[in-house]
Amino acid sequence: MTPVEALERVVHCLDRAHETGFKTKAFVRALEVVRATPPDELAERAAAGTLTKLDGIGDSTARLITETLRGDTSYVEKIEAETGVNLTEAGARYRAALRGDCHLHSLWSDGGATIEAMARTARGLGHEYMVLTDHSPRLTVAHGLSKERLEQQLADVAVLNEKMAPFRILTGIEVDILEDGTLDHDDAVLAQLDVVVASVHSKLRMERQPMTERMVRAVASPHVDILGHCTGRMIGKRDPSTFDADYVFAACAQFHTAVEINCRPERLDPPRELIDVAIDFGCYFSIDSDAHATGQLEWQPHGCNRAAERNVPIDRVINTWGADDLLRWVQAA
Ligand SMILES: [Zn+2]
Ligand SMILES: [Zn+2]
């Protein structure tokens, strides 16, 4: 293991443990520094004990680099052991059935890793495919993709797909549901993509009736395949949006839009009682990481545990299907 690999692995593990504090930032910064430093210089500094003279290398990151160069991987192993994501026995059946992940981000919008790094990690987790769903333009804080940038991305994905076959990167987007329920890209743009996740990211506090109309209109679009994190809640920080779940989930069932079970620990959206409603309406589901870093691709167990707890019919989870079946379902919708 090289120091770069060791640091990458530590950052990955801290991400999956949802550690976003000082410690993670220190390792991310050290990784940048180590990537930019010639290996010879790194080895000399490690031997001389002068790694911390490099701006961005502190005591603990210097120790990790020095140990790794000595062939000692015990720190990485310790972090590996401490940061595993909890998977219940019942959840394990769902996790074992998953063959892909339909909602994740890359550096193209607000993610922290390249498309290739995300794809390699997804493949390493046993997936056959992933759907790349960076943000749409309206979400400027997340550097959402204009039509032009999306087209560049599609060209990049085509090249990557040749390199990574048989693993498949399906094209997609997380398109914003605008206030009137229209979408933040033209139909012609959305029609080019394999899978479209639609989510509300603005005006989450809308009144119940207009919010219901907004969401129903969006999920009824023939281009929308998955309704992302439907309530927009942030556990402990932001209450769920209010809408009439009967209408929204009836529309999801009617128009073949899967209800996402968002696995981010701060979201876990929909809440339990809404999963029950969606089951009753005959909805399909997609258990998605919504990862913004490679380590977060390991979050699907959070949603699997939840799906098992509520008894979501496993054959209605669209990412337990192979990519061709998924695409057939999406196109029939
Ligand atoms: Zn989102
Ligand atoms: Zn997202």
PDB file of C-alpha atoms in Angstrom, residues 141-253:
ATOM      1  CA  VAL A 141     -24.733  26.041  -4.877  1.00  0.00           C
ATOM      2  CA  ALA A 142     -24.181  22.473  -6.032  1.00  0.00           C
ATOM      3  CA  HIS A 143     -22.698  23.543  -9.369  1.00  0.00           C
ATOM      4  CA  GLY A 144     -25.629  21.994 -11.250  1.00  0.00           C
ATOM      5  CA  LEU A 145     -25.100  20.901 -14.848  1.00  0.00           C
ATOM      6  CA  SER A 146     -26.274  23.047 -17.766  1.00  0.00           C
ATOM      7  CA  LYS A 147     -27.340  21.309 -20.966  1.00  0.00           C
ATOM      8  CA  GLU A 148     -23.853  21.902 -22.386  1.00  0.00           C
ATOM      9  CA  ARG A 149     -21.997  20.480 -19.405  1.00  0.00           C
ATOM     10  CA  LEU A 150     -24.369  17.535 -19.259  1.00  0.00           C
ATOM     11  CA  GLU A 151     -23.540  16.772 -22.883  1.00  0.00           C
ATOM     12  CA  GLN A 152     -19.820  16.869 -22.098  1.00  0.00           C
ATOM     13  CA  GLN A 153     -20.477  14.529 -19.211  1.00  0.00           C
ATOM     14  CA  LEU A 154     -22.327  12.082 -21.466  1.00  0.00           C
ATOM     15  CA  ALA A 155     -19.300  11.989 -23.779  1.00  0.00           C
ATOM     16  CA  ASP A 156     -16.999  11.309 -20.819  1.00  0.00           C
ATOM     17  CA  VAL A 157     -19.276   8.576 -19.530  1.00  0.00           C
ATOM     18  CA  ALA A 158     -19.284   6.876 -22.941  1.00  0.00           C
ATOM     19  CA  VAL A 159     -15.466   6.697 -22.848  1.00  0.00           C
ATOM     20  CA  LEU A 160     -15.442   5.465 -19.260  1.00  0.00           C
ATOM     21  CA  ASN A 161     -18.006   2.805 -20.080  1.00  0.00           C
ATOM     22  CA  GLU A 162     -15.680   1.286 -22.661  1.00  0.00           C
ATOM     23  CA  LYS A 163     -12.903   1.213 -20.113  1.00  0.00           C
ATOM     24  CA  MET A 164     -14.979  -0.261 -17.283  1.00  0.00           C
ATOM     25  CA  ALA A 165     -17.136  -2.820 -19.093  1.00  0.00           C
ATOM     26  CA  PRO A 166     -18.859  -5.037 -18.124  1.00  0.00           C
ATOM     27  CA  PHE A 167     -19.587  -2.585 -15.286  1.00  0.00           C
ATOM     28  CA  ARG A 168     -22.057   0.005 -16.572  1.00  0.00           C
ATOM     29  CA  ILE A 169     -22.447   3.670 -15.795  1.00  0.00           C
ATOM     30  CA  LEU A 170     -25.990   4.590 -16.713  1.00  0.00           C
ATOM     31  CA  THR A 171     -26.581   8.238 -17.494  1.00  0.00           C
ATOM     32  CA  GLY A 172     -28.903  10.325 -15.402  1.00  0.00           C
ATOM     33  CA  ILE A 173     -29.523  13.455 -13.443  1.00  0.00           C
ATOM     34  CA  GLU A 174     -31.044  14.583 -10.178  1.00  0.00           C
ATOM     35  CA  VAL A 175     -33.337  17.177 -11.666  1.00  0.00           C
ATOM     36  CA  ASP A 176     -34.851  19.876  -9.488  1.00  0.00           C
ATOM     37  CA  ILE A 177     -38.616  19.956  -9.134  1.00  0.00           C
ATOM     38  CA  LEU A 178     -39.383  23.644  -9.601  1.00  0.00           C
ATOM     39  CA  GLU A 179     -42.072  25.423  -7.617  1.00  0.00           C
ATOM     40  CA  ASP A 180     -44.807  24.740 -10.153  1.00  0.00           C
ATOM     41  CA  GLY A 181     -43.852  21.086 -10.524  1.00  0.00           C
ATOM     42  CA  THR A 182     -42.059  21.530 -13.832  1.00  0.00           C
ATOM     43  CA  LEU A 183     -38.498  20.252 -14.127  1.00  0.00           C
ATOM     44  CA  ASP A 184     -35.197  22.053 -14.337  1.00  0.00           C
ATOM     45  CA  HIS A 185     -34.331  20.762 -17.830  1.00  0.00           C
ATOM     46  CA  ASP A 186     -36.226  20.523 -21.101  1.00  0.00           C
ATOM     47  CA  ASP A 187     -37.927  17.282 -22.031  1.00  0.00           C
ATOM     48  CA  ALA A 188     -35.480  16.853 -24.912  1.00  0.00           C
ATOM     49  CA  VAL A 189     -32.541  16.895 -22.492  1.00  0.00           C
ATOM     50  CA  LEU A 190     -34.177  14.491 -20.043  1.00  0.00           C
ATOM     51  CA  ALA A 191     -35.178  12.148 -22.856  1.00  0.00           C
ATOM     52  CA  GLN A 192     -31.494  11.495 -23.637  1.00  0.00           C
ATOM     53  CA  LEU A 193     -30.801  10.135 -20.172  1.00  0.00           C
ATOM     54  CA  ASP A 194     -31.222   6.571 -18.970  1.00  0.00           C
ATOM     55  CA  VAL A 195     -32.673   7.353 -15.536  1.00  0.00           C
ATOM     56  CA  VAL A 196     -34.020  10.595 -14.068  1.00  0.00           C
ATOM     57  CA  VAL A 197     -34.296  11.220 -10.335  1.00  0.00           C
ATOM     58  CA  ALA A 198     -36.471  14.248  -9.506  1.00  0.00           C
ATOM     59  CA  SER A 199     -36.184  15.988  -6.142  1.00  0.00           C
ATOM     60  CA  VAL A 200     -37.425  19.062  -4.327  1.00  0.00           C
ATOM     61  CA  HIS A 201     -34.535  21.226  -3.098  1.00  0.00           C
ATOM     62  CA  SER A 202     -36.192  24.642  -2.748  1.00  0.00           C
ATOM     63  CA  LYS A 203     -39.297  26.066  -1.056  1.00  0.00           C
ATOM     64  CA  LEU A 204     -39.561  22.982   1.109  1.00  0.00           C
ATOM     65  CA  ARG A 205     -41.969  24.801   3.425  1.00  0.00           C
ATOM     66  CA  MET A 206     -44.680  25.258   0.811  1.00  0.00           C
ATOM     67  CA  GLU A 207     -48.295  24.811   1.906  1.00  0.00           C
ATOM     68  CA  ARG A 208     -49.635  21.290   1.776  1.00  0.00           C
ATOM     69  CA  GLN A 209     -51.865  21.676  -1.275  1.00  0.00           C
ATOM     70  CA  PRO A 210     -49.469  23.435  -3.650  1.00  0.00           C
ATOM     71  CA  MET A 211     -46.682  21.074  -2.528  1.00  0.00           C
ATOM     72  CA  THR A 212     -48.897  18.088  -3.329  1.00  0.00           C
ATOM     73  CA  GLU A 213     -49.718  19.506  -6.772  1.00  0.00           C
ATOM     74  CA  ARG A 214     -46.054  20.299  -7.355  1.00  0.00           C
ATOM     75  CA  MET A 215     -44.935  16.760  -6.565  1.00  0.00           C
ATOM     76  CA  VAL A 216     -47.769  15.033  -8.425  1.00  0.00           C
ATOM     77  CA  ARG A 217     -47.006  17.057 -11.531  1.00  0.00           C
ATOM     78  CA  ALA A 218     -43.330  16.103 -11.355  1.00  0.00           C
ATOM     79  CA  VAL A 219     -43.818  12.386 -10.801  1.00  0.00           C
ATOM     80  CA  ALA A 220     -46.385  12.315 -13.611  1.00  0.00           C
ATOM     81  CA  SER A 221     -43.729  13.463 -16.098  1.00  0.00           C
ATOM     82  CA  PRO A 222     -42.911  10.610 -18.463  1.00  0.00           C
ATOM     83  CA  HIS A 223     -39.216  11.428 -17.986  1.00  0.00           C
ATOM     84  CA  VAL A 224     -39.158  11.065 -14.209  1.00  0.00           C
ATOM     85  CA  ASP A 225     -38.259   7.595 -13.003  1.00  0.00           C
ATOM     86  CA  ILE A 226     -37.491   8.069  -9.305  1.00  0.00           C
ATOM     87  CA  LEU A 227     -38.805  10.534  -6.733  1.00  0.00           C
ATOM     88  CA  GLY A 228     -35.746  11.502  -4.639  1.00  0.00           C
ATOM     89  CA  HIS A 229     -35.857  12.046  -0.833  1.00  0.00           C
ATOM     90  CA  CYS A 230     -39.547  12.923  -0.926  1.00  0.00           C
ATOM     91  CA  THR A 231     -39.972  14.859   2.330  1.00  0.00           C
ATOM     92  CA  GLY A 232     -36.682  16.759   2.210  1.00  0.00           C
ATOM     93  CA  ARG A 233     -36.240  16.294   5.942  1.00  0.00           C
ATOM     94  CA  MET A 234     -32.878  16.550   7.684  1.00  0.00           C
ATOM     95  CA  ILE A 235     -33.152  14.539  10.853  1.00  0.00           C
ATOM     96  CA  GLY A 236     -32.922  16.832  13.874  1.00  0.00           C
ATOM     97  CA  LYS A 237     -32.490  19.916  11.672  1.00  0.00           C
ATOM     98  CA  ARG A 238     -35.305  20.264   9.185  1.00  0.00           C
ATOM     99  CA  ASP A 239     -38.843  18.958   9.408  1.00  0.00           C
ATOM    100  CA  PRO A 240     -40.334  16.970   6.567  1.00  0.00           C
ATOM    101  CA  SER A 241     -42.284  18.913   3.936  1.00  0.00           C
ATOM    102  CA  THR A 242     -46.037  18.583   4.167  1.00  0.00           C
ATOM    103  CA  PHE A 243     -47.941  17.061   1.258  1.00  0.00           C
ATOM    104  CA  ASP A 244     -50.777  14.625   0.781  1.00  0.00           C
ATOM    105  CA  ALA A 245     -48.902  11.347   0.586  1.00  0.00           C
ATOM    106  CA  ASP A 246     -51.961   9.495  -0.753  1.00  0.00           C
ATOM    107  CA  TYR A 247     -52.031  11.603  -3.898  1.00  0.00           C
ATOM    108  CA  VAL A 248     -48.273  11.658  -4.363  1.00  0.00           C
ATOM    109  CA  PHE A 249     -47.770   7.916  -3.948  1.00  0.00           C
ATOM    110  CA  ALA A 250     -50.886   7.092  -5.973  1.00  0.00           C
ATOM    111  CA  ALA A 251     -49.338   9.180  -8.746  1.00  0.00           C
ATOM    112  CA  CYS A 252     -45.989   7.402  -8.325  1.00  0.00           C
ATOM    113  CA  ALA A 253     -47.741   4.051  -8.723  1.00  0.00           C
TER     114      ALA A 253
END
